[in-house]
Short mmCIF file of C-alpha atoms in Angstrom, two decimals:
data_model
loop_
_atom_site.label_atom_id
_atom_site.label_comp_id
_atom_site.label_asym_id
_atom_site.label_seq_id
_atom_site.Cartn_x
_atom_site.Cartn_y
_atom_site.Cartn_z
CA MET A 283 -50.47 -41.76 -43.18
CA ASP A 284 -52.49 -42.82 -46.21
CA THR A 285 -51.92 -41.64 -49.72
CA PRO A 286 -54.95 -41.22 -51.92
CA ALA A 287 -55.09 -43.79 -54.69
CA VAL A 288 -55.83 -41.18 -57.34
CA VAL A 289 -53.86 -38.01 -56.95
CA GLN A 290 -55.84 -34.94 -57.86
CA GLN A 291 -53.96 -32.89 -60.40
CA THR A 292 -56.18 -29.89 -59.88
CA CYS A 293 -57.72 -27.81 -57.13
CA ALA A 294 -61.09 -27.93 -58.92
CA ASP A 295 -63.49 -29.22 -56.37
CA ALA A 296 -67.27 -29.60 -56.58
CA GLY A 297 -67.62 -27.32 -59.55
CA HIS A 298 -65.71 -24.25 -58.44
CA THR A 299 -62.02 -23.53 -58.83
CA SER A 300 -59.91 -21.87 -56.19
CA PRO A 301 -56.38 -20.53 -56.63
CA ALA A 302 -53.57 -22.98 -55.89
CA ILE A 303 -52.14 -20.74 -53.21
CA SER A 304 -53.52 -17.60 -51.64
CA LEU A 305 -51.76 -15.54 -49.00
CA THR A 306 -53.55 -12.81 -47.07
CA GLY A 307 -51.88 -10.39 -44.66
CA ILE A 308 -48.90 -12.62 -43.84
CA SER A 309 -46.47 -11.23 -41.24
CA LYS A 310 -43.54 -12.91 -39.55
CA HIS A 311 -41.03 -11.86 -36.88
CA PHE A 312 -37.87 -13.62 -35.80
CA ALA A 313 -35.87 -12.96 -32.64
CA GLY A 314 -33.14 -10.56 -33.77
CA ALA A 315 -29.51 -10.43 -32.68
CA GLY A 316 -30.04 -7.64 -30.12
CA GLY A 317 -33.07 -9.34 -28.58
CA GLU A 318 -35.60 -7.09 -30.30
CA PRO A 319 -37.84 -8.82 -32.82
CA LEU A 320 -36.79 -8.64 -36.44
CA GLU A 321 -39.61 -8.07 -38.91
CA VAL A 322 -39.00 -10.51 -41.75
CA LEU A 323 -42.29 -10.31 -43.60
CA LYS A 324 -44.90 -7.57 -43.45
CA ASP A 325 -48.44 -7.83 -44.74
CA ILE A 326 -47.88 -10.11 -47.72
CA ASN A 327 -50.80 -10.61 -50.08
CA LEU A 328 -50.38 -12.89 -53.06
CA THR A 329 -52.63 -15.11 -55.13
CA ILE A 330 -51.12 -17.82 -57.29
CA ALA A 331 -53.33 -19.37 -59.95
CA GLU A 332 -53.21 -23.07 -60.74
CA HIS A 333 -50.62 -24.43 -63.17
CA THR A 334 -48.67 -21.17 -63.27
CA ILE A 335 -44.98 -20.70 -62.58
CA VAL A 336 -44.32 -17.91 -60.11
CA GLY A 337 -40.93 -16.55 -59.13
CA LEU A 338 -40.26 -14.85 -55.80
CA LEU A 339 -37.45 -12.46 -56.65
CA GLY A 340 -35.50 -10.37 -54.20
CA ALA A 341 -32.18 -9.48 -52.66
CA SER A 342 -30.98 -11.42 -49.61
CA GLY A 343 -32.90 -10.46 -46.49
CA SER A 344 -36.15 -9.89 -48.34
CA GLY A 345 -37.70 -12.90 -46.60
CA LYS A 346 -38.42 -14.81 -49.80
CA SER A 347 -37.23 -18.16 -48.42
CA THR A 348 -39.24 -17.61 -45.23
CA LEU A 349 -42.31 -16.94 -47.37
CA LEU A 350 -41.72 -20.23 -49.23
CA ASN A 351 -41.39 -22.07 -45.91
CA ILE A 352 -44.66 -20.51 -44.74
CA ILE A 353 -46.40 -21.76 -47.89
CA SER A 354 -44.95 -25.23 -47.31
CA GLY A 355 -46.34 -25.28 -43.77
CA ILE A 356 -43.00 -25.88 -41.98
CA VAL A 357 -42.96 -22.29 -40.67
CA LYS A 358 -46.07 -20.74 -39.10
CA PRO A 359 -46.82 -17.06 -39.81
CA ASP A 360 -47.43 -14.69 -36.88
CA ARG A 361 -50.40 -13.15 -38.63
CA GLY A 362 -52.32 -13.80 -41.82
CA ARG A 363 -53.90 -16.65 -43.68
CA VAL A 364 -52.43 -19.28 -45.99
CA CYS A 365 -54.84 -21.18 -48.21
CA ILE A 366 -53.77 -24.16 -50.29
CA CYS A 367 -56.38 -25.06 -52.89
CA GLY A 368 -58.93 -23.00 -51.02
CA ALA A 369 -58.39 -24.80 -47.71
CA ALA A 370 -56.79 -23.01 -44.78
CA SER A 371 -53.22 -24.22 -44.22
CA GLU A 372 -54.04 -25.62 -40.76
CA GLU A 373 -56.88 -27.71 -42.15
CA PHE A 374 -55.15 -28.72 -45.37
CA ASN A 375 -54.24 -32.37 -44.96
CA ASP A 376 -52.85 -33.42 -48.31
CA TRP A 377 -49.31 -32.12 -47.76
CA ARG A 378 -47.86 -34.87 -49.89
CA ALA A 379 -49.37 -33.11 -52.89
CA VAL A 380 -46.95 -30.27 -52.08
CA SER A 381 -43.29 -30.94 -52.89
CA TYR A 382 -40.30 -28.98 -51.72
CA MET A 383 -36.96 -28.79 -53.49
CA PHE A 384 -34.02 -27.41 -51.52
CA GLN A 385 -31.10 -25.26 -52.54
CA GLU A 386 -28.78 -28.25 -52.03
CA ASP A 387 -29.67 -31.59 -53.60
CA ARG A 388 -29.71 -33.34 -50.17
CA LEU A 389 -29.29 -36.81 -51.65
CA LEU A 390 -28.72 -39.51 -49.06
CA PRO A 391 -25.15 -40.68 -49.81
CA TRP A 392 -25.87 -44.30 -48.80
CA ARG A 393 -28.68 -44.69 -51.32
CA THR A 394 -28.42 -45.20 -55.07
CA ALA A 395 -30.10 -42.71 -57.41
CA ILE A 396 -33.25 -44.81 -57.70
CA ARG A 397 -33.49 -45.36 -53.93
CA ASN A 398 -33.07 -41.62 -53.37
CA VAL A 399 -36.02 -40.96 -55.66
CA GLU A 400 -38.00 -43.63 -53.83
CA PHE A 401 -37.33 -41.80 -50.55
CA GLY A 402 -39.88 -39.21 -51.69
CA LEU A 403 -42.63 -41.85 -51.39
CA GLU A 404 -41.50 -43.54 -48.20
CA ALA A 405 -43.27 -41.23 -45.77
CA GLY A 406 -46.60 -42.86 -46.62
CA SER A 407 -47.64 -46.47 -46.82
CA MET A 408 -47.80 -47.01 -50.56
CA PRO A 409 -47.42 -50.65 -51.68
CA LYS A 410 -43.90 -51.55 -52.82
CA ALA A 411 -44.91 -52.40 -56.40
CA GLU A 412 -46.66 -49.08 -56.92
CA ARG A 413 -43.70 -47.27 -55.38
CA THR A 414 -41.24 -48.99 -57.70
CA ARG A 415 -43.37 -48.20 -60.74
CA ARG A 416 -43.64 -44.52 -59.85
CA THR A 417 -39.95 -44.27 -58.98
CA HIS A 418 -38.89 -45.62 -62.36
CA GLU A 419 -41.32 -43.28 -64.07
CA ALA A 420 -39.91 -40.23 -62.25
CA LEU A 421 -36.33 -41.19 -63.03
CA GLN A 422 -37.27 -41.66 -66.67
CA LEU A 423 -38.89 -38.22 -66.65
CA VAL A 424 -35.56 -36.60 -65.78
CA ASP A 425 -33.78 -38.90 -68.25
CA LEU A 426 -31.58 -40.68 -65.72
CA ASN A 427 -32.79 -44.28 -65.92
CA SER A 428 -29.39 -45.53 -67.06
CA PHE A 429 -27.87 -44.24 -63.81
CA GLU A 430 -30.37 -45.70 -61.38
CA ASP A 431 -27.79 -47.82 -59.54
CA ALA A 432 -25.17 -45.08 -59.21
CA PHE A 433 -24.40 -43.65 -55.79
CA PRO A 434 -24.52 -39.84 -55.42
CA TYR A 435 -20.73 -39.49 -55.31
CA GLN A 436 -20.56 -41.05 -58.76
CA LEU A 437 -22.87 -38.44 -60.31
CA SER A 438 -22.10 -34.96 -61.63
CA GLY A 439 -23.72 -31.85 -60.13
CA GLY A 440 -26.34 -31.67 -62.87
CA MET A 441 -27.26 -35.34 -62.50
CA ARG A 442 -27.57 -35.00 -58.73
CA SER A 443 -29.85 -32.03 -59.24
CA ARG A 444 -32.01 -34.11 -61.58
CA VAL A 445 -32.24 -36.91 -59.03
CA ALA A 446 -33.40 -34.33 -56.46
CA LEU A 447 -35.96 -33.06 -58.97
CA ALA A 448 -37.19 -36.61 -59.60
CA ARG A 449 -37.55 -37.11 -55.83
CA SER A 450 -39.74 -33.99 -55.70
CA LEU A 451 -41.82 -35.13 -58.66
CA VAL A 452 -42.30 -38.77 -57.67
CA THR A 453 -45.18 -37.83 -55.35
CA GLU A 454 -46.93 -36.33 -58.39
CA PRO A 455 -47.35 -33.00 -56.63
CA ARG A 456 -49.91 -30.37 -57.49
CA ILE A 457 -47.63 -27.71 -56.10
CA LEU A 458 -43.83 -27.67 -56.38
CA LEU A 459 -41.95 -25.25 -54.15
CA MET A 460 -38.30 -24.58 -54.99
CA ASP A 461 -35.78 -22.67 -52.88
CA GLU A 462 -33.05 -21.44 -55.25
CA PRO A 463 -32.81 -25.02 -56.52
CA PHE A 464 -30.23 -24.47 -59.26
CA SER A 465 -28.11 -21.76 -57.68
CA ARG A 466 -25.29 -24.17 -56.86
CA LEU A 467 -24.89 -25.34 -60.45
CA ASP A 468 -22.59 -23.88 -63.09
CA ALA A 469 -24.19 -21.52 -65.64
CA GLN A 470 -24.36 -24.08 -68.44
CA THR A 471 -25.93 -26.83 -66.35
CA ARG A 472 -28.37 -24.31 -64.90
CA VAL A 473 -29.66 -23.47 -68.38
CA LEU A 474 -30.16 -27.19 -69.05
CA MET A 475 -32.07 -27.58 -65.79
CA HIS A 476 -34.33 -24.64 -66.73
CA GLN A 477 -35.21 -26.34 -70.02
CA GLU A 478 -35.77 -29.60 -68.16
CA LEU A 479 -38.11 -27.99 -65.65
CA LEU A 480 -40.16 -26.24 -68.37
CA ARG A 481 -40.39 -29.48 -70.37
CA ILE A 482 -41.68 -31.36 -67.32
CA HIS A 483 -44.14 -28.56 -66.53
CA GLN A 484 -45.58 -29.04 -70.04
CA LEU A 485 -46.04 -32.77 -69.39
CA LYS A 486 -47.32 -32.57 -65.81
CA PRO A 487 -49.64 -29.72 -64.99
CA MET A 488 -48.60 -28.30 -61.65
CA THR A 489 -48.12 -25.00 -59.89
CA ILE A 490 -44.48 -24.06 -59.37
CA VAL A 491 -43.29 -21.41 -56.93
CA PHE A 492 -39.55 -20.77 -56.89
CA VAL A 493 -37.32 -18.42 -54.96
CA THR A 494 -34.43 -16.74 -56.73
CA HIS A 495 -32.14 -13.74 -56.62
CA ASP A 496 -31.21 -14.25 -60.26
CA VAL A 497 -33.29 -11.87 -62.41
CA GLU A 498 -32.52 -13.75 -65.62
CA GLU A 499 -33.69 -17.04 -64.10
CA ALA A 500 -36.94 -15.38 -63.00
CA VAL A 501 -37.66 -14.01 -66.49
CA VAL A 502 -36.76 -17.24 -68.30
CA LEU A 503 -38.96 -19.46 -66.10
CA ALA A 504 -41.87 -17.53 -64.64
CA ASP A 505 -45.33 -16.54 -65.80
CA GLN A 506 -45.39 -14.04 -62.96
CA VAL A 507 -42.60 -12.55 -60.86
CA ALA A 508 -43.28 -11.19 -57.38
CA VAL A 509 -40.53 -8.68 -56.65
CA MET A 510 -39.78 -8.40 -52.95
CA SER A 511 -38.04 -5.58 -51.10
CA PRO A 512 -36.08 -6.15 -47.90
CA ARG A 513 -36.38 -5.06 -44.23
CA PRO A 514 -39.21 -5.69 -43.71
CA GLY A 515 -39.97 -8.08 -46.57
CA THR A 516 -42.85 -6.84 -48.65
CA ILE A 517 -44.05 -7.47 -52.19
CA ARG A 518 -43.17 -4.40 -54.21
CA GLU A 519 -44.82 -5.44 -57.43
CA VAL A 520 -46.09 -8.50 -59.27
CA VAL A 521 -44.94 -8.45 -62.89
CA ASP A 522 -46.55 -10.61 -65.58
CA ILE A 523 -44.04 -11.98 -68.06
CA ALA A 524 -46.08 -12.13 -71.25
CA LEU A 525 -43.55 -13.85 -73.47
CA ALA A 526 -43.65 -17.07 -75.44
CA ARG A 527 -41.27 -19.87 -74.46
CA PRO A 528 -38.46 -20.73 -74.94
CA ARG A 529 -37.14 -17.37 -73.85
CA ASP A 530 -33.66 -16.56 -75.03
CA PRO A 531 -32.11 -14.09 -72.56
CA THR A 532 -30.26 -12.34 -75.38
CA LEU A 533 -33.45 -11.31 -77.23
CA PRO A 534 -34.41 -7.63 -76.81
CA GLU A 535 -37.95 -8.28 -75.44
CA VAL A 536 -36.48 -10.59 -72.79
CA THR A 537 -33.71 -8.16 -71.83
CA SER A 538 -36.23 -5.36 -71.47
CA TYR A 539 -38.05 -7.44 -68.81
CA ILE A 540 -34.72 -8.19 -67.13
CA GLN A 541 -33.90 -4.47 -66.98
CA ARG A 542 -37.33 -3.62 -65.67
CA LEU A 543 -37.08 -6.16 -62.85
CA ARG A 544 -33.52 -5.11 -62.00
CA ALA A 545 -34.76 -1.57 -61.54
CA LEU A 546 -37.45 -2.81 -59.15
CA ILE A 547 -35.21 -4.79 -56.79
CA MET B 103 -29.57 -34.20 -72.85
CA THR B 104 -26.12 -33.20 -73.95
CA GLU B 105 -24.52 -33.60 -70.55
CA VAL B 106 -21.19 -35.38 -70.60
CA VAL B 107 -21.38 -38.85 -69.06
CA ASP B 108 -19.30 -38.97 -65.93
CA ASP B 109 -16.32 -41.23 -66.52
CA ARG B 110 -15.75 -41.94 -62.84
CA LEU B 111 -18.34 -44.71 -63.21
CA LEU B 112 -16.18 -46.55 -65.70
CA LEU B 113 -13.15 -46.63 -63.43
CA ARG B 114 -14.83 -48.67 -60.72
CA PRO B 115 -13.68 -52.36 -60.87
CA ALA B 116 -10.35 -52.97 -59.09
CA PRO B 117 -7.65 -54.56 -61.26
CA ARG B 118 -7.46 -58.34 -60.67
CA ARG B 119 -3.77 -58.86 -61.37
CA LEU B 120 -2.78 -56.69 -58.43
CA ARG B 121 -4.53 -59.03 -55.97
CA LEU B 122 -2.54 -62.05 -57.17
CA ASP B 123 0.67 -60.10 -56.53
CA LEU B 124 -0.57 -59.39 -53.05
CA ILE B 125 -1.17 -63.07 -52.26
CA VAL B 126 2.39 -63.91 -53.40
CA HIS B 127 3.75 -61.11 -51.20
CA ARG B 128 1.89 -62.42 -48.17
CA LEU B 129 3.11 -65.99 -48.71
CA VAL B 130 6.72 -64.79 -48.97
CA LEU B 131 6.28 -62.80 -45.76
CA VAL B 132 4.97 -65.87 -43.88
CA ALA B 133 7.88 -67.98 -45.23
CA VAL B 134 10.41 -65.38 -44.05
CA ILE B 135 8.93 -65.25 -40.53
CA VAL B 136 8.80 -69.05 -40.21
CA GLY B 137 12.39 -69.22 -41.51
CA ILE B 138 13.70 -66.78 -38.90
CA TRP B 139 11.76 -68.66 -36.19
CA TRP B 140 13.28 -71.97 -37.32
CA LEU B 141 16.83 -70.49 -37.33
CA PHE B 142 16.49 -69.18 -33.78
CA SER B 143 14.96 -72.39 -32.49
CA LEU B 144 18.05 -74.36 -33.59
CA SER B 145 20.28 -72.78 -30.93
CA VAL B 146 17.74 -72.64 -28.04
CA PRO B 147 16.31 -75.49 -25.88
CA HIS B 148 12.85 -76.58 -27.09
CA TYR B 149 11.11 -75.64 -23.81
CA ILE B 150 12.20 -71.99 -24.39
CA LEU B 151 11.56 -71.76 -28.12
CA PRO B 152 10.19 -74.86 -29.88
CA GLY B 153 10.81 -75.09 -33.63
CA PRO B 154 8.06 -75.00 -36.28
CA THR B 155 7.90 -78.77 -36.66
CA ARG B 156 7.48 -79.36 -32.89
CA VAL B 157 4.66 -76.79 -32.76
CA TRP B 158 3.02 -78.42 -35.78
CA GLU B 159 3.08 -81.80 -33.97
CA ALA B 160 1.55 -80.19 -30.85
CA LEU B 161 -1.11 -78.56 -32.99
CA LYS B 162 -1.99 -81.90 -34.58
CA LEU B 163 -2.20 -83.44 -31.09
CA ILE B 164 -4.64 -80.91 -29.61
CA ALA B 165 -6.67 -80.81 -32.82
CA GLY B 166 -6.77 -84.61 -32.94
CA ASN B 167 -8.05 -85.22 -29.41
CA GLY B 168 -10.72 -82.48 -29.65
CA ASP B 169 -9.08 -80.29 -27.03
CA LEU B 170 -8.64 -77.45 -29.53
CA TRP B 171 -12.23 -77.27 -30.84
CA ILE B 172 -13.91 -77.57 -27.44
CA ASN B 173 -11.89 -74.81 -25.79
CA LEU B 174 -11.92 -72.57 -28.85
CA GLY B 175 -15.70 -72.96 -28.94
CA ILE B 176 -16.07 -72.12 -25.25
CA THR B 177 -13.95 -68.99 -25.54
CA LEU B 178 -15.64 -67.86 -28.74
CA TRP B 179 -19.05 -68.35 -27.14
CA ARG B 180 -18.08 -66.23 -24.10
CA VAL B 181 -16.68 -63.45 -26.29
CA ALA B 182 -19.82 -63.50 -28.43
CA VAL B 183 -22.17 -63.25 -25.42
CA GLY B 184 -20.18 -60.39 -23.85
CA PHE B 185 -20.05 -58.63 -27.20
CA VAL B 186 -23.78 -59.01 -27.93
CA VAL B 187 -24.73 -57.71 -24.47
CA ALA B 188 -22.33 -54.78 -24.94
CA THR B 189 -24.03 -53.99 -28.27
CA VAL B 190 -27.55 -54.26 -26.87
CA VAL B 191 -26.62 -51.86 -24.06
CA GLY B 192 -24.18 -49.64 -25.92
CA LEU B 193 -26.16 -48.92 -29.09
CA PRO B 194 -29.26 -47.33 -27.50
CA PHE B 195 -27.11 -45.59 -24.87
CA GLY B 196 -24.88 -44.08 -27.54
CA ILE B 197 -27.90 -42.88 -29.54
CA VAL B 198 -29.54 -41.29 -26.48
CA LEU B 199 -26.31 -39.59 -25.40
CA GLY B 200 -25.75 -38.27 -28.91
CA ALA B 201 -29.32 -37.16 -29.54
CA ASN B 202 -29.91 -35.60 -26.10
CA LYS B 203 -27.43 -32.82 -25.45
CA ARG B 204 -28.01 -32.58 -21.70
CA ALA B 205 -27.66 -36.31 -21.10
CA GLY B 206 -24.51 -36.27 -23.23
CA GLU B 207 -22.91 -33.46 -21.26
CA PHE B 208 -23.83 -35.09 -17.97
CA PHE B 209 -22.37 -38.51 -18.78
CA GLU B 210 -19.41 -37.33 -20.83
CA PRO B 211 -16.70 -38.00 -18.13
CA VAL B 212 -17.90 -41.58 -17.50
CA ILE B 213 -16.59 -43.06 -20.75
CA PRO B 214 -12.92 -42.00 -20.46
CA ILE B 215 -12.92 -43.16 -16.84
CA MET B 216 -14.22 -46.59 -17.87
CA ASN B 217 -11.62 -46.76 -20.60
CA THR B 218 -8.76 -46.08 -18.20
CA VAL B 219 -9.65 -49.03 -15.95
CA SER B 220 -7.47 -51.94 -17.04
CA SER B 221 -9.09 -55.20 -18.11
CA ALA B 222 -7.04 -56.99 -15.46
CA ILE B 223 -8.81 -54.92 -12.79
CA TRP B 224 -12.20 -55.83 -14.27
CA ALA B 225 -11.09 -59.47 -14.19
CA ILE B 226 -10.25 -59.26 -10.49
CA PHE B 227 -13.58 -57.61 -9.72
CA ALA B 228 -15.30 -60.29 -11.77
CA ILE B 229 -13.67 -63.07 -9.75
CA ILE B 230 -14.79 -61.39 -6.51
CA TRP B 231 -18.35 -61.06 -7.81
CA PHE B 232 -18.82 -64.14 -9.99
CA GLY B 233 -16.10 -66.60 -8.93
CA ILE B 234 -14.73 -69.13 -11.40
CA SER B 235 -17.53 -69.18 -13.99
CA ASN B 236 -18.57 -68.18 -17.48
CA ALA B 237 -19.90 -64.90 -16.10
CA THR B 238 -16.39 -63.75 -15.17
CA THR B 239 -15.09 -63.82 -18.73
CA ILE B 240 -18.36 -62.47 -20.16
CA PHE B 241 -18.30 -59.57 -17.70
CA VAL B 242 -14.73 -58.60 -18.60
CA VAL B 243 -15.52 -58.71 -22.34
CA PHE B 244 -18.65 -56.65 -21.72
CA MET B 245 -16.88 -53.98 -19.65
CA THR B 246 -14.18 -53.62 -22.30
CA ALA B 247 -16.42 -53.64 -25.37
CA MET B 248 -19.29 -51.46 -24.13
CA PRO B 249 -17.42 -48.12 -23.75
CA LEU B 250 -15.93 -48.56 -27.22
CA ILE B 251 -19.34 -49.13 -28.77
CA ILE B 252 -20.94 -46.25 -26.84
CA THR B 253 -18.17 -43.81 -27.81
CA ASN B 254 -18.42 -44.66 -31.50
CA VAL B 255 -22.22 -44.62 -31.70
CA TRP B 256 -22.26 -41.37 -29.74
CA GLN B 257 -19.89 -39.80 -32.24
CA GLY B 258 -21.96 -41.14 -35.13
CA THR B 259 -25.19 -39.69 -33.76
CA ARG B 260 -23.60 -36.25 -33.61
CA THR B 261 -22.81 -36.40 -37.33
CA VAL B 262 -26.46 -36.81 -38.38
CA ASN B 263 -27.07 -34.18 -41.05
CA ALA B 264 -29.74 -31.63 -40.01
CA ASP B 265 -30.49 -31.05 -43.72
CA PHE B 266 -31.65 -34.65 -44.08
CA ILE B 267 -33.88 -34.32 -41.02
CA GLU B 268 -35.44 -31.21 -42.59
CA LEU B 269 -35.94 -33.11 -45.84
CA ALA B 270 -37.81 -35.84 -43.95
CA GLN B 271 -39.82 -33.10 -42.25
CA VAL B 272 -41.09 -31.55 -45.47
CA LEU B 273 -42.01 -35.05 -46.67
CA ARG B 274 -44.05 -35.37 -43.44
CA MET B 275 -42.17 -38.51 -42.49
CA PRO B 276 -43.09 -39.96 -39.08
CA ASP B 277 -40.39 -39.94 -36.36
CA TRP B 278 -39.74 -43.67 -36.33
CA LYS B 279 -39.04 -43.62 -40.06
CA VAL B 280 -36.61 -40.73 -39.57
CA MET B 281 -34.89 -42.97 -37.00
CA THR B 282 -34.59 -46.00 -39.29
CA LYS B 283 -34.03 -44.21 -42.60
CA ILE B 284 -31.70 -41.36 -41.57
CA TYR B 285 -30.26 -41.89 -38.08
CA LEU B 286 -29.47 -45.60 -38.46
CA PRO B 287 -27.66 -45.45 -41.82
CA THR B 288 -25.62 -42.46 -40.58
CA ILE B 289 -24.59 -44.26 -37.40
CA LEU B 290 -23.91 -47.64 -39.02
CA PRO B 291 -20.30 -46.97 -40.18
CA TYR B 292 -19.42 -45.62 -36.72
CA PHE B 293 -21.10 -48.53 -35.01
CA PHE B 294 -19.33 -50.97 -37.29
CA SER B 295 -15.84 -49.63 -36.61
CA GLY B 296 -16.65 -49.53 -32.88
CA ALA B 297 -17.92 -53.09 -32.96
CA ARG B 298 -14.84 -54.29 -34.81
CA LEU B 299 -12.58 -52.66 -32.26
CA ALA B 300 -14.68 -54.01 -29.40
CA PHE B 301 -14.63 -57.53 -30.79
CA GLY B 302 -10.84 -57.49 -31.13
CA PHE B 303 -10.32 -56.09 -27.66
CA GLY B 304 -12.95 -58.42 -26.19
CA TRP B 305 -11.17 -61.41 -27.66
CA ARG B 306 -7.83 -60.36 -26.18
CA VAL B 307 -9.15 -59.58 -22.70
CA SER B 308 -11.18 -62.80 -22.61
CA LEU B 309 -7.86 -64.67 -22.53
CA VAL B 310 -6.66 -62.60 -19.58
CA ALA B 311 -9.92 -63.30 -17.78
CA GLU B 312 -9.72 -67.01 -18.55
CA THR B 313 -6.15 -67.37 -17.30
CA ILE B 314 -7.14 -66.17 -13.85
CA GLY B 315 -10.85 -66.84 -13.53
CA SER B 316 -11.81 -69.94 -15.45
CA SER B 317 -11.37 -73.70 -15.63
CA SER B 318 -11.90 -73.99 -19.39
CA GLY B 319 -11.29 -72.05 -22.57
CA VAL B 320 -8.23 -71.10 -24.56
CA GLY B 321 -6.86 -68.75 -21.87
CA TYR B 322 -7.09 -71.47 -19.24
CA ARG B 323 -5.38 -74.01 -21.50
CA LEU B 324 -2.62 -71.51 -22.35
CA ARG B 325 -1.78 -71.03 -18.68
CA GLN B 326 -2.00 -74.76 -18.01
CA ALA B 327 0.41 -75.52 -20.84
CA ALA B 328 2.79 -72.84 -19.57
CA ASP B 329 2.63 -74.23 -16.01
CA LEU B 330 3.50 -77.71 -17.32
CA ILE B 331 6.30 -76.23 -19.46
CA GLN B 332 4.61 -77.56 -22.63
CA THR B 333 5.96 -74.61 -24.58
CA ASP B 334 5.14 -76.25 -27.91
CA GLN B 335 1.44 -76.31 -26.89
CA VAL B 336 1.59 -72.66 -25.82
CA PHE B 337 2.81 -71.88 -29.32
CA ALA B 338 0.16 -74.09 -30.89
CA TRP B 339 -2.64 -72.30 -29.02
CA THR B 340 -1.21 -68.91 -29.93
CA LEU B 341 -0.95 -69.86 -33.58
CA THR B 342 -4.57 -71.02 -33.59
CA LEU B 343 -5.72 -67.69 -32.17
CA VAL B 344 -3.75 -65.67 -34.70
CA ILE B 345 -5.14 -67.70 -37.60
CA MET B 346 -8.68 -67.47 -36.29
CA MET B 347 -8.60 -63.72 -35.74
CA ALA B 348 -7.05 -63.16 -39.17
CA THR B 349 -9.79 -65.30 -40.75
CA ILE B 350 -12.58 -63.40 -38.99
CA GLU B 351 -11.02 -60.04 -39.83
CA MET B 352 -10.13 -60.66 -43.48
CA GLY B 353 -12.71 -63.29 -44.34
CA ILE B 354 -15.81 -61.78 -42.73
CA LEU B 355 -15.47 -58.27 -41.31
CA LYS B 356 -13.47 -56.59 -44.05
CA PRO B 357 -15.60 -57.87 -46.98
CA LEU B 358 -18.77 -57.06 -45.01
CA GLU B 359 -17.57 -53.53 -44.39
CA ASN B 360 -16.62 -53.08 -48.03
CA HIS B 361 -20.07 -54.19 -49.09
CA LEU B 362 -22.04 -52.18 -46.52
CA PHE B 363 -20.14 -48.97 -47.14
CA ARG B 364 -19.60 -49.18 -50.88
CA TRP B 365 -21.38 -45.83 -51.18
CA LYS B 366 -18.41 -44.07 -49.64
CA LYS B 367 -16.00 -42.34 -51.94
CA GLU B 368 -12.88 -44.43 -52.25
CA VAL B 369 -10.08 -42.06 -51.36
CA GLU B 370 -7.21 -44.53 -51.32
CA ALA B 371 -8.08 -45.82 -54.79
CA GLN B 372 -7.02 -42.57 -56.45
#
């Protein structure tokens, strides 16, 4: 119920630092169409350091969205251990420090932009004044303060996406999970949103894990890309993207990464 | 940010001049109707079709001696009570039936059956059970309004977006907040249109109930005037009802609806 007055921006705790997210031996089955269990994830091991941007890249059916849902705690794994900031997922109690951004913007149509952002804070019992202050700050961060009273139907796709981003950021999360968040946008707007996300990541230190099937998006955004292979979903390789930002996808060093990852999928 | 500012925002305010035209149109329409009425009344005895001036005199009479306000108040009060009870019962019922699939399937045939029973039949039952009293009219209004409210709320509950529920889930929002912040706003437009319909129907059937099961109210006075062949008073009462319903509809309900649901895309404005 209660939200801590000071939000920790780091997992550093009593002198030692633990990774933001660590996954050990994660497996997951779903009931398949023919009644036999379908193996979605098999023995996933992954450690994500604090403040890094990690992409989960894979074709459809590789279980990357399921893995994201397991990290977020809304899906329980059959086997394995999820640790958030060193604490086991079941014991971790600060879920409001973990934000989730969906593939669709999921803005409530009856709320204005600012009230949609505020929705991110309404699960807890934060005082109204503090909520208003934070909401304005988040909307300013995505550069939409002049549209705070607009209803979703009055906004363009890119603006709606930014409102959804602001709603995810308003809780000042330590970890931001994103499930193909920009896949519904046109190519041009998507590039703008990538720049926006990287700019915000510079301002607010947080760990970002995003799911994508777009190789170019993975290379432009991520510090590390975990390439997943389908049926059953496993991590084939974790590739470090050692390139300075901004990364122009037409530059040869960037395209060489893109080709390398394409070959891995 | 080089994104193009959406120009849909700038098109919002409705042009003012058009509304003035509309008022003129309405006034002309009323004048035409009154004119045709007056023409017909010239060739017919006044106890069959009284002319506009006769009705106006009758209206002044019942308004002057307080008859109008007392009976209008009584009827309005009965409609309001029946309507409020129908809402209090219908709203939670509709939500439960919509949210719980098994309950919904089980009770599904009840609503159409209730809707097919005529208000006159409810009125007769009411007289058997409650005699000549306020309860008779209230019961008839209730039985007519409740199925309408249940049906609409039920429909509304089924349109709740599962994506929004999931969003609330990842925010770790408690159940009661999901109810008030997602279910309620989704249902509200459906409830509102159901309530509007129920209020209109309730008002009409209250008159039927009052003509046969009451010793006061507009319905009772209508029948009394008809029995005494005071046709001008029958017309005066009718006119009062029409004006009152139009005022409630256009003066209160329509503006309220426009304000509450301003977030909806205006399709007809294009």
